[in-house]
C-alpha cells in the first residue's frame, strides 16, 4: 500500500495515503476530540470539534474527513485550535437541554465529557432554544428533541447500516431537527425498534422506554410472584455498567445481584434457548423431510421479524413459527411452572432482562399471550438492569458469584449461551439437528465456519445423507442483501439465521453505551461474543437435546417437540405490516396489546 509521511505536533508519522488526519493522529498516539464522528458510520465533519491547523491552509480543517498528503504539517493543540473547538462546543450547548443531573446519559455522555475536557464553565451564546418535543409513543424508544445535537449519527446508522431510514434531517436552519418524516411518531413509521440509533447517539436524545419503576412495583407487591430471566448476551455486557472491560463475563455476579434485588426466582433464558432449538430444530427437520417451505429462517430476533413483516412479507411463510426464547420462557412459566408451583398465573409477573429494545415491543404483540395472560410482563435492557443494581446500592464488583435457581427451569447448555452471538442460533441448532438426522453422537460440536462478524456467512454440510446449505446474516442491511439473492434465485439454502443487529444480540440496542473513541480501537461485537463462547466451552453439556430438564418438560407436559401442546404455547404467527398504517389501525393494535397488563 502506498504511504505518505506527515508531521503531527512535531511527530513524524508514516501512514497509508488514504488515511484521514484523525486516523494518522491516532496511529501517532495523538488524541483529537470528536463528537459527530462514528467510525464506519458517520464521517461527515459536521460538529467541527475535531478541527486542526494545517500549515499553509487558510482555515482550520475537520480532521475526521481531511485526507493526509505527503509533507503535510499539522498542529492539533495550538491556541487557535483550542479556542475554535471550545467555541463550537459552546455553540452546541447554547441550544441544548443542559439538565444533566436528570438526564439518562449523565456521566456517560460524550458531549458532557467533551465539555469537561475543554474546560467549559459558562455558555456565552444564550438565546432561543429548540422546542422540547418528546416522542414516547412506542413501547421501545423515546426521542427527546431538546437534547439532539444534529450530529447525524442516528440518521446514518439507520439509513446506511440497517438500511431502514426512518430518521432524517427535516426543516432548515435553526428549525432543523432529526425526526421521522411528516412529523410522525416513531410508533407510526416502519421502525423495527432495534435501538441502534440509541447506541449511536452520543447524548440523551434517544433512549429506551423506561420500565424500571414498573418492575420495582411488582417486586414490592406481596401478592405477586416475580420471576426474572436473563438473556445470554446480558452477561457479556452488564459488567461495562460497572467499568469492567468490554466483554467481561459476569454471570455469577449478575445472578447474585438479581437475588438481592428481591426477585422470587432467577432463571436464565438459556433454558428457553435450548427449548427453542428443540422446537425449531425439529421444525426444520420436518420441513426438509416433508416438503415444507424452505429456506426456513430463524425467528428469535424481533427487530428482524418486524423488518420482514414490513419489507419482505413474501418471506413470512419461511419464518420459523417458534416464538423467541424469552417469550417461550414466559409461556412455560405461566403454564408448566405455575402448575408445578401451585401458583395462579394471574399472580405471576415475568421480567425479561434483554440486550434488545425491540423485545419491549415484542412482548406487547397481541399474540404473545398463549396462556390467556401476557407471556412476558416487562422487558428491561441491560442498561436498565445496571441502573436498578445501582439504585439498590448493591456493590456489584464485590459480590460473590451465585448460581441461577436450579428448580424446573434452571438447567441450560452451551448451545443456549451462544444464542447471543451472530451465528449462535444456527450453530446451536446444528448441534441437535446433526445428531437427530445422523442418529449418532458427535464429539465435535463447534461449527466455526459460521462464527465471526463477516456480513454474510455460508456453509454446506452433509447431514443424514443429504447436503444442507445454510447462511447467516446479521444487521438488517445484510438481511436485505441475502433475501434479495434468494428472491432472485441466485442462492438456495435450507436454513438461514438472521439477527436484526450487527454482531447479533451482543450489540443489541439495550447494551451499555460505548464511546466513539473506544469504537475506533475495539470491535465490541467480537469482544462480547468471546465471553459467550468462553461460557459455552466450560459448561458440561453443550447440546440442547441433552438438557435433562428440557427432557423432563416434554415428558411431563409438552409430550414431544412440535406437539399440539407445544404449538399452542411456544409457536406464533406473523403478519404483513403497512409501512404507514392509519391512525385507527394503530390505536386498535395498541388497545389489544395493553388490555391485560397488570401495571398499566
Coordinates of C-alpha atoms in Angstrom, one line a residue:
X1 CA 0.0 0.0 0.0
X2 CA 1.3 3.5 -0.9
X3 CA 2.2 5.6 2.1
X4 CA 2.9 9.2 2.9
X5 CA 4.9 10.9 5.6
X6 CA 3.5 13.9 7.5
X7 CA 4.2 15.7 10.8
X8 CA 1.7 16.0 13.5
X9 CA 2.6 18.0 16.6
X10 CA 6.3 17.7 15.7
X11 CA 6.0 13.9 15.4
X12 CA 6.7 12.4 12.0
X13 CA 4.3 9.6 11.1
X14 CA 4.1 7.3 8.0
X15 CA 0.6 6.2 7.1
X16 CA -1.4 4.8 4.1
X17 CA -2.2 7.6 1.7
X18 CA -6.0 7.0 2.0
X19 CA -5.9 7.9 5.8
X20 CA -7.5 10.9 7.3
X21 CA -5.6 13.2 9.7
X22 CA -7.7 11.7 12.5
X23 CA -6.5 8.2 11.7
X24 CA -2.9 9.4 11.3
X25 CA -3.0 11.1 14.7
X26 CA -4.4 8.0 16.3
X27 CA -1.5 6.0 14.8
X28 CA 0.9 8.5 16.3
X29 CA -0.7 8.3 19.7
X30 CA -2.2 11.8 19.5
X31 CA -5.8 12.3 20.7
X32 CA -8.0 14.6 18.7
X33 CA -11.5 15.1 20.2
X34 CA -14.6 14.1 18.2
X35 CA -18.3 14.3 18.6
X36 CA -20.3 13.6 15.4
X37 CA -17.7 11.1 14.2
X38 CA -18.5 7.4 14.4
X39 CA -16.1 5.0 12.7
X40 CA -17.6 3.5 9.5
X41 CA -21.0 5.1 10.2
X42 CA -20.8 8.8 10.5
X43 CA -17.7 10.5 9.0
X44 CA -19.1 13.9 7.9
X45 CA -17.2 16.6 9.8
X46 CA -20.4 18.3 10.9
X47 CA -19.7 19.2 14.5
X48 CA -16.2 20.8 13.8
X49 CA -14.9 19.6 17.1
X50 CA -12.0 17.7 15.5
X51 CA -10.6 20.8 13.9
X52 CA -6.8 21.0 13.3
X53 CA -4.4 23.6 11.9
X54 CA -2.6 22.7 8.7
X55 CA 0.4 24.6 7.7
X56 CA -0.4 26.7 4.6
X57 CA -4.2 26.2 4.8
X58 CA -6.4 29.3 5.1
X59 CA -8.8 27.8 7.6
X60 CA -8.9 25.1 10.3
X61 CA -9.9 21.7 8.9
X62 CA -12.0 18.8 10.2
X63 CA -9.5 16.0 10.8
X64 CA -12.1 13.2 10.5
X65 CA -12.6 13.9 6.8
X66 CA -9.5 15.7 5.7
X67 CA -7.1 13.3 3.8
X68 CA -3.4 13.2 4.6
X69 CA -0.8 14.2 2.0
X70 CA 3.0 14.0 1.6
X71 CA 4.9 16.5 3.8
X72 CA 1.8 17.8 5.5
X73 CA 2.4 19.6 8.8
X74 CA -0.4 19.5 11.3
X75 CA -1.0 21.2 14.7
X76 CA -3.7 19.7 16.9
X77 CA -3.2 21.7 20.1
X78 CA -2.5 25.3 19.1
X79 CA -4.4 28.2 20.8
X80 CA -6.3 28.8 17.6
X81 CA -7.4 25.2 17.5
X82 CA -8.3 25.0 21.2
X83 CA -10.3 28.3 21.1
X84 CA -12.2 27.1 18.0
X85 CA -13.1 23.8 19.5
X86 CA -14.3 25.4 22.7
X87 CA -16.4 27.9 20.8
X88 CA -18.0 25.2 18.7
X89 CA -19.0 23.1 21.7
X90 CA -20.3 26.3 23.5
X91 CA -22.5 26.9 20.4
X92 CA -23.8 23.3 20.5
X93 CA -24.5 23.7 24.3
X94 CA -26.3 27.0 23.7
X95 CA -29.2 25.1 22.1
X96 CA -29.0 22.0 24.3
X97 CA -31.1 20.9 27.2
X98 CA -28.4 21.0 29.9
X99 CA -30.3 19.4 32.7
X100 CA -27.5 16.9 33.0
X101 CA -28.3 15.7 36.6
X102 CA -31.6 14.2 35.5
X103 CA -30.5 13.1 32.1
X104 CA -30.4 9.4 31.2
X105 CA -26.8 9.8 30.0
X106 CA -25.5 11.7 33.0
X107 CA -21.8 10.8 33.4
X108 CA -21.9 8.7 30.3
X109 CA -22.4 11.4 27.7
X110 CA -19.9 12.2 25.1
X111 CA -20.9 15.9 25.0
X112 CA -20.7 16.2 28.8
X113 CA -17.2 14.6 28.8
X114 CA -16.0 16.8 26.0
X115 CA -17.3 19.9 27.8
X116 CA -15.3 18.9 30.8
X117 CA -12.1 18.2 28.8
X118 CA -12.4 21.6 27.1
X119 CA -12.8 23.4 30.4
X120 CA -16.2 24.9 29.6
X121 CA -17.7 26.7 32.6
X122 CA -20.2 29.1 31.1
X123 CA -22.2 29.5 27.9
X124 CA -21.7 32.9 26.3
X125 CA -24.2 32.3 23.5
X126 CA -27.5 32.1 25.2
X127 CA -30.6 32.6 23.1
X128 CA -33.8 30.9 21.8
X129 CA -33.7 27.1 22.2
X130 CA -35.3 24.4 20.1
X131 CA -38.7 23.3 21.2
X132 CA -38.6 20.3 23.6
X133 CA -40.5 17.7 21.6
X134 CA -40.7 14.2 23.3
X135 CA -41.9 11.3 21.3
X136 CA -42.6 8.4 23.7
X137 CA -45.5 6.7 21.9
X138 CA -43.7 3.5 21.0
X139 CA -43.1 0.7 23.6
X140 CA -39.4 0.7 22.9
X141 CA -37.8 4.1 22.1
X142 CA -38.1 7.6 23.4
X143 CA -36.9 10.6 21.4
X144 CA -36.2 13.9 23.1
X145 CA -35.6 16.7 20.5
X146 CA -34.3 19.1 23.2
X147 CA -31.2 17.0 23.6
X148 CA -30.4 16.4 19.9
X149 CA -27.2 18.0 18.7
X150 CA -27.8 17.2 15.0
X151 CA -24.7 15.1 14.7
X152 CA -26.4 12.7 12.3
X153 CA -25.1 9.5 13.9
X154 CA -28.6 8.0 14.4
X155 CA -29.6 9.1 10.8
X156 CA -26.7 7.3 9.2
X157 CA -26.8 4.1 11.3
X158 CA -30.5 3.8 10.5
X159 CA -30.1 4.6 6.8
X160 CA -26.7 3.0 5.9
X161 CA -26.1 0.2 8.4
X162 CA -29.6 -1.0 9.0
X163 CA -31.0 0.2 5.6
X164 CA -34.3 1.3 7.2
X165 CA -34.1 5.1 7.1
X166 CA -36.9 6.2 9.3
X167 CA -34.9 9.1 10.7
X168 CA -33.5 12.1 8.7
X169 CA -32.9 15.8 8.9
X170 CA -36.1 17.8 8.5
X171 CA -36.7 21.6 8.2
X172 CA -33.9 24.1 7.6
X173 CA -31.7 26.5 9.5
X174 CA -32.4 26.9 13.2
X175 CA -35.6 24.8 12.8
X176 CA -33.6 21.7 11.6
X177 CA -34.5 18.5 13.5
X178 CA -33.8 14.9 13.3
X179 CA -37.1 13.1 13.2
X180 CA -39.3 10.7 11.1
X181 CA -40.9 12.3 8.1
X182 CA -44.1 14.4 8.2
X183 CA -44.0 14.9 12.0
X184 CA -44.8 11.2 12.6
X185 CA -44.0 9.4 15.8
X186 CA -41.6 6.5 15.8
X187 CA -44.6 4.4 16.6
X188 CA -46.2 5.3 13.3
X189 CA -43.4 4.6 10.9
X190 CA -41.7 1.2 9.9
X191 CA -39.2 1.4 12.7
X192 CA -38.0 -2.1 13.9
X193 CA -37.0 -0.7 17.3
X194 CA -33.6 -2.3 17.0
X195 CA -32.2 0.6 19.1
X196 CA -29.1 1.1 17.0
X197 CA -30.0 4.8 16.9
X198 CA -29.8 4.8 20.7
X199 CA -26.4 3.1 20.7
X200 CA -25.1 5.6 18.1
X201 CA -26.4 8.7 19.9
X202 CA -23.6 10.5 21.8
X203 CA -26.1 12.3 24.1
X204 CA -29.5 11.6 25.6
X205 CA -31.7 12.4 22.6
X206 CA -32.6 8.8 22.2
X207 CA -33.2 6.2 24.9
X208 CA -35.2 3.1 25.7
X209 CA -38.7 3.3 27.2
X210 CA -38.0 3.0 30.9
X211 CA -39.8 0.2 32.7
X212 CA -37.8 0.2 35.9
X213 CA -40.5 1.5 38.3
X214 CA -43.0 -1.0 36.8
X215 CA -40.6 -3.8 37.9
X216 CA -39.9 -2.3 41.3
X217 CA -43.6 -2.1 41.9
X218 CA -44.1 -5.7 41.0
X219 CA -41.2 -6.8 43.4
X220 CA -42.7 -4.7 46.2
X221 CA -46.2 -6.2 45.8
X222 CA -46.5 -9.2 48.2
X223 CA -49.3 -10.7 46.2
X224 CA -47.2 -11.0 43.0
X225 CA -44.7 -13.8 42.3
X226 CA -42.0 -12.1 40.3
X227 CA -39.8 -14.3 38.0
X228 CA -36.8 -12.8 36.2
X229 CA -34.9 -14.3 33.2
X230 CA -31.7 -13.0 31.7
X231 CA -30.7 -13.3 28.0
X232 CA -27.3 -14.8 27.2
X233 CA -25.8 -11.5 25.9
X234 CA -26.6 -9.6 29.1
X235 CA -23.7 -11.4 31.0
X236 CA -21.3 -10.2 28.3
X237 CA -22.3 -6.5 28.6
X238 CA -23.5 -5.8 32.1
X239 CA -20.0 -5.5 33.6
X240 CA -19.4 -2.4 31.5
X241 CA -22.1 -0.6 33.5
X242 CA -19.6 -1.0 36.4
X243 CA -16.5 0.0 34.4
X244 CA -15.3 -3.6 33.7
X245 CA -13.5 -4.2 30.4
X246 CA -15.7 -4.8 27.3
X247 CA -16.7 -8.4 27.1
X248 CA -16.1 -9.3 30.7
X249 CA -18.4 -12.3 31.6
X250 CA -20.3 -11.5 34.9
X251 CA -22.8 -14.3 35.0
X252 CA -22.4 -15.2 38.7
X253 CA -22.4 -11.6 39.9
X254 CA -25.4 -10.8 37.8
X255 CA -27.4 -13.6 39.4
X256 CA -26.3 -12.6 42.9
X257 CA -27.4 -9.0 42.3
X258 CA -30.8 -10.1 41.0
X259 CA -31.4 -12.3 44.1
X260 CA -30.6 -9.4 46.3
X261 CA -33.0 -7.1 44.4
X262 CA -35.9 -9.3 45.6
X263 CA -36.9 -11.4 42.6
X264 CA -38.7 -14.6 43.7
X265 CA -37.0 -16.7 41.1
X266 CA -33.9 -16.0 38.9
X267 CA -33.7 -18.1 35.7
X268 CA -31.6 -18.0 32.6
X269 CA -33.3 -17.5 29.2
X270 CA -30.7 -20.1 28.0
X271 CA -33.1 -22.8 29.3
X272 CA -35.7 -21.5 26.8
X273 CA -33.0 -21.2 24.1
X274 CA -32.5 -24.9 24.5
X275 CA -36.2 -25.3 24.2
X276 CA -36.2 -23.2 21.1
X277 CA -33.7 -25.4 19.5
X278 CA -35.8 -28.5 20.2
X279 CA -38.8 -26.8 18.6
X280 CA -37.0 -25.0 15.7
X281 CA -34.7 -27.9 15.0
X282 CA -37.5 -30.4 14.6
X283 CA -39.5 -27.9 12.6
X284 CA -36.5 -27.7 10.2
X285 CA -36.3 -31.5 10.0
X286 CA -40.0 -31.7 9.3
X287 CA -39.8 -29.1 6.5
X288 CA -36.7 -30.8 4.9
X289 CA -38.2 -34.3 5.1
X290 CA -41.8 -33.5 4.2
X291 CA -41.5 -30.8 1.6
X292 CA -42.2 -27.8 3.8
X293 CA -41.4 -24.2 2.9
X294 CA -37.7 -23.6 2.5
X295 CA -35.4 -22.0 3.3
X296 CA -36.6 -21.9 6.9
X297 CA -35.5 -18.7 8.6
X298 CA -34.9 -18.2 12.4
X299 CA -37.4 -16.0 14.3
X300 CA -35.5 -15.2 17.5
X301 CA -34.9 -11.5 16.7
X302 CA -38.0 -9.3 17.0
X303 CA -36.3 -6.5 15.1
X304 CA -35.7 -8.8 12.2
X305 CA -39.2 -10.1 12.4
X306 CA -40.6 -6.5 12.1
X307 CA -38.2 -5.8 9.2
X308 CA -39.5 -8.9 7.4
X309 CA -43.2 -8.0 8.1
X310 CA -42.6 -4.5 6.7
X311 CA -40.2 -5.2 3.8
X312 CA -40.4 -8.9 2.8
X313 CA -43.9 -10.1 3.6
X314 CA -43.5 -12.7 0.8
X315 CA -40.9 -14.5 3.1
X316 CA -43.3 -14.7 6.1
X317 CA -44.1 -18.4 5.4
X318 CA -40.3 -19.1 5.5
X319 CA -40.1 -17.8 9.1
X320 CA -39.9 -20.5 11.8
X321 CA -43.2 -20.3 13.8
X322 CA -41.2 -20.5 17.1
X323 CA -41.5 -17.7 19.5
X324 CA -38.3 -16.1 20.6
X325 CA -36.7 -17.8 23.7
X326 CA -37.8 -15.3 26.3
X327 CA -41.4 -15.4 25.1
X328 CA -41.3 -19.2 25.2
X329 CA -39.9 -18.9 28.8
X330 CA -42.8 -16.6 29.8
X331 CA -45.4 -19.0 28.4
X332 CA -43.8 -22.0 30.2
X333 CA -43.6 -20.1 33.5
X334 CA -47.3 -19.2 33.3
X335 CA -48.3 -22.8 32.5
X336 CA -45.9 -25.6 33.5
X337 CA -44.1 -23.7 36.2
X338 CA -47.4 -22.3 37.6
X339 CA -48.9 -25.8 37.8
X340 CA -45.9 -27.3 39.4
X341 CA -45.6 -24.5 42.0
X342 CA -49.4 -24.2 42.6
X343 CA -49.4 -20.5 41.7
X344 CA -52.3 -18.8 39.8
X345 CA -50.7 -17.5 36.6
X346 CA -52.5 -14.2 37.0
X347 CA -50.3 -13.6 40.0
X348 CA -47.1 -14.3 38.2
X349 CA -45.1 -11.4 36.8
X350 CA -42.4 -12.3 34.3
X351 CA -39.5 -9.9 33.8
X352 CA -37.0 -10.4 30.9
X353 CA -33.6 -8.7 31.0
X354 CA -32.6 -8.4 27.4
X355 CA -29.9 -6.7 25.3
X356 CA -32.6 -5.6 23.0
X357 CA -35.0 -2.7 22.8
X358 CA -37.2 -4.4 20.3
X359 CA -38.1 -7.0 22.8
X360 CA -40.1 -4.3 24.7
X361 CA -42.5 -4.1 21.6
X362 CA -42.4 -7.8 21.0
X363 CA -43.8 -8.7 24.4
X364 CA -46.7 -6.4 23.7
X365 CA -47.7 -8.1 20.5
X366 CA -51.3 -9.3 20.8
X367 CA -50.5 -12.9 20.0
X368 CA -47.9 -13.2 22.9
X369 CA -50.5 -14.4 25.4
X370 CA -50.9 -18.1 24.8
X371 CA -51.8 -18.9 28.4
X372 CA -54.5 -16.2 28.4
X373 CA -52.1 -13.8 30.1
X374 CA -49.2 -11.8 28.7
X375 CA -46.2 -14.2 28.3
X376 CA -43.8 -11.5 29.5
X377 CA -45.0 -8.6 31.6
X378 CA -41.9 -6.3 31.4
X379 CA -38.7 -6.2 29.5
X380 CA -35.6 -4.4 30.9
X381 CA -32.5 -3.6 28.9
X382 CA -29.0 -4.4 30.2
X383 CA -28.6 -0.7 30.8
X384 CA -31.8 -0.6 32.9
X385 CA -30.6 -3.6 35.0
X386 CA -27.4 -1.7 35.6
X387 CA -29.4 1.3 36.9
X388 CA -31.5 -0.9 39.2
X389 CA -28.5 -2.5 40.7
X390 CA -27.1 0.9 41.5
X391 CA -30.5 2.1 42.8
X392 CA -30.5 -0.9 45.2
X393 CA -27.0 0.2 46.4
X394 CA -25.6 -3.2 45.6
X395 CA -21.8 -3.2 45.4
X396 CA -21.7 -5.3 42.2
X397 CA -18.0 -5.8 41.9
X398 CA -17.8 -7.1 45.5
X399 CA -20.5 -9.8 45.0
X400 CA -19.6 -13.4 45.3
X401 CA -20.8 -15.4 42.3
X402 CA -24.1 -17.3 42.7
X403 CA -26.0 -19.7 40.5
X404 CA -29.3 -19.4 38.8
X405 CA -32.2 -21.2 40.6
X406 CA -32.0 -24.8 39.6
X407 CA -35.6 -26.0 40.1
X408 CA -37.7 -26.9 37.0
X409 CA -36.2 -24.4 34.5
X410 CA -32.7 -23.9 35.8
X411 CA -30.6 -26.1 33.6
X412 CA -29.0 -24.8 30.4
X413 CA -26.4 -25.9 27.9
X414 CA -23.6 -24.2 26.0
X415 CA -25.8 -24.2 22.9
X416 CA -28.2 -21.9 24.7
X417 CA -25.4 -19.5 25.7
X418 CA -24.1 -18.8 22.2
X419 CA -27.5 -17.6 21.0
X420 CA -26.3 -14.1 21.8
X421 CA -23.6 -14.0 19.0
X422 CA -24.3 -13.9 15.3
X423 CA -24.3 -17.5 14.1
X424 CA -25.0 -18.8 17.5
X425 CA -28.6 -19.9 16.9
X426 CA -27.5 -21.7 13.7
X427 CA -24.6 -23.4 15.5
X428 CA -26.9 -24.5 18.4
X429 CA -29.5 -25.8 16.0
X430 CA -26.9 -27.8 14.1
X431 CA -25.6 -29.5 17.2
X432 CA -29.0 -31.0 17.7
X433 CA -30.2 -31.4 14.1
X434 CA -27.0 -33.2 13.1
X435 CA -27.3 -35.9 15.8
X436 CA -31.1 -36.4 15.1
X437 CA -30.5 -36.8 11.3
X438 CA -27.4 -38.9 11.6
X439 CA -28.6 -41.0 14.5
X440 CA -25.3 -40.8 16.3
X441 CA -23.3 -38.6 18.8
X442 CA -20.8 -36.1 17.5
X443 CA -17.9 -35.2 19.8
X444 CA -17.0 -32.1 17.8
X445 CA -19.8 -29.6 18.4
X446 CA -18.2 -26.3 17.2
X447 CA -19.2 -25.0 13.7
X448 CA -16.5 -22.3 13.3
X449 CA -17.4 -21.6 9.7
X450 CA -20.5 -19.6 10.8
X451 CA -18.7 -17.7 13.6
X452 CA -17.3 -14.2 13.3
X453 CA -18.6 -10.9 12.1
X454 CA -18.4 -11.3 8.3
X455 CA -21.6 -9.7 6.8
X456 CA -23.0 -13.0 5.3
X457 CA -21.6 -16.4 6.2
X458 CA -22.4 -19.6 4.2
X459 CA -21.6 -23.3 4.7
X460 CA -22.7 -26.6 3.2
X461 CA -23.0 -29.7 5.5
X462 CA -23.8 -33.3 4.8
X463 CA -26.5 -34.4 7.3
X464 CA -28.5 -37.6 7.1
X465 CA -27.1 -38.3 3.6
X466 CA -28.1 -35.0 2.1
X467 CA -26.4 -31.7 1.5
X468 CA -27.8 -28.9 3.8
X469 CA -27.0 -25.4 2.7
X470 CA -27.0 -22.7 5.4
X471 CA -26.4 -19.0 5.7
X472 CA -26.1 -16.4 8.5
X473 CA -26.7 -12.7 8.2
X474 CA -26.6 -10.0 10.9
X475 CA -27.9 -6.5 10.7
X476 CA -31.0 -5.8 8.5
X477 CA -28.9 -4.3 5.7
X478 CA -27.2 -7.7 5.3
X479 CA -30.6 -9.4 5.8
X480 CA -31.9 -7.5 2.8
X481 CA -28.9 -8.4 0.7
X482 CA -29.3 -12.1 1.5
X483 CA -33.1 -12.2 0.9
X484 CA -32.7 -10.4 -2.4
X485 CA -30.3 -13.1 -3.6
X486 CA -32.7 -15.8 -2.5
X487 CA -35.6 -14.0 -4.1
X488 CA -33.8 -13.7 -7.5
X489 CA -32.8 -17.4 -7.4
X490 CA -29.1 -16.6 -7.1
X491 CA -28.8 -18.5 -3.8
X492 CA -30.6 -21.6 -2.5
X493 CA -30.5 -22.6 1.2
X494 CA -32.3 -24.9 3.6
X495 CA -31.8 -22.8 6.8
X496 CA -31.0 -19.2 7.4
X497 CA -30.2 -17.3 10.6
X498 CA -30.9 -13.6 10.6
X499 CA -30.3 -11.2 13.6
X500 CA -31.5 -7.6 13.5
X501 CA -28.3 -6.1 14.9
X502 CA -24.8 -6.2 13.6
X503 CA -22.9 -8.9 15.6
X504 CA -26.2 -10.3 17.0
X505 CA -27.6 -9.7 20.4
X506 CA -24.2 -8.9 22.0
X507 CA -24.5 -5.4 20.3
X508 CA -28.3 -5.0 20.7
X509 CA -29.8 -1.6 21.3
X510 CA -30.1 -2.2 25.0
X511 CA -26.5 -2.9 25.7
X512 CA -24.2 -0.5 27.5
X513 CA -23.1 2.6 25.6
X514 CA -19.6 2.6 24.1
X515 CA -18.0 5.9 23.2
X516 CA -16.9 6.7 19.6
X517 CA -13.3 6.9 20.8
X518 CA -13.4 3.4 22.1
X519 CA -15.1 2.1 19.0
X520 CA -12.1 3.3 17.0
X521 CA -10.0 0.7 18.7
X522 CA -12.3 -2.2 19.7
X523 CA -14.7 -4.4 17.8
X524 CA -17.3 -4.7 20.5
X525 CA -19.1 -7.4 18.6
X526 CA -16.1 -9.8 18.8
X527 CA -15.1 -8.9 22.4
X528 CA -18.6 -9.6 23.8
X529 CA -19.0 -12.8 21.7
X530 CA -15.8 -14.2 23.2
X531 CA -17.5 -14.2 26.7
X532 CA -20.3 -16.3 25.4
X533 CA -18.1 -18.8 23.6
X534 CA -16.0 -19.0 26.8
X535 CA -19.0 -20.0 28.9
X536 CA -20.1 -22.5 26.2
X537 CA -16.7 -24.2 26.4
X538 CA -16.7 -24.6 30.2
X539 CA -20.3 -26.0 30.5
X540 CA -20.6 -29.8 31.0
X541 CA -23.4 -30.1 28.5
X542 CA -23.2 -28.3 25.1
X543 CA -26.2 -29.7 23.2
X544 CA -29.8 -28.6 23.8
X545 CA -31.3 -32.1 23.4
X546 CA -29.1 -33.3 26.3
X547 CA -30.7 -30.8 28.7
X548 CA -32.3 -33.1 31.4
X549 CA -34.9 -30.5 32.5
X550 CA -35.9 -30.0 28.9
X551 CA -36.4 -33.7 28.5
X552 CA -38.5 -33.7 31.8
X553 CA -40.6 -30.8 30.4
X554 CA -41.5 -32.8 27.4
X555 CA -42.2 -36.0 29.4
X556 CA -44.4 -34.2 31.9
X557 CA -46.0 -31.5 29.9
X558 CA -45.3 -30.9 26.2
X559 CA -45.2 -34.6 25.1
X560 CA -42.7 -34.1 22.2
X561 CA -41.2 -31.3 20.0
X562 CA -43.8 -29.6 17.7
X563 CA -46.7 -31.4 19.5
X564 CA -50.1 -29.8 19.6
X565 CA -49.5 -28.5 23.1
X566 CA -46.1 -27.2 22.1
X567 CA -47.6 -25.3 19.2
X568 CA -50.3 -23.7 21.4
X569 CA -47.7 -22.4 23.9
X570 CA -44.4 -22.0 22.0
X571 CA -45.3 -21.0 18.5
X572 CA -46.8 -18.0 16.9
X573 CA -47.7 -16.3 13.6
X574 CA -46.7 -13.2 11.7
X575 CA -48.4 -10.7 9.5
X576 CA -47.6 -8.3 6.7
X577 CA -47.5 -4.7 8.0
X578 CA -48.3 -1.5 6.2
X579 CA -45.4 0.9 6.4
X580 CA -47.7 3.8 7.1
X581 CA -50.9 2.4 8.7
X582 CA -53.9 4.5 9.5
X583 CA -54.2 6.1 13.0
X584 CA -57.3 4.0 13.6
X585 CA -55.3 0.7 12.9
X586 CA -52.5 1.8 15.2
X587 CA -54.9 2.6 18.0
X588 CA -56.7 -0.8 17.7
X589 CA -53.4 -2.7 17.9
X590 CA -52.2 -0.7 20.9
X591 CA -55.5 -1.3 22.7
X592 CA -55.2 -5.1 22.0
X593 CA -51.7 -5.2 23.5
X594 CA -52.4 -3.4 26.8
X595 CA -55.7 -4.8 27.9
X596 CA -54.3 -7.4 30.3
X597 CA -51.2 -5.6 31.6
X598 CA -51.2 -5.8 35.4
X599 CA -49.5 -2.4 36.0
X600 CA -50.7 -0.3 33.1

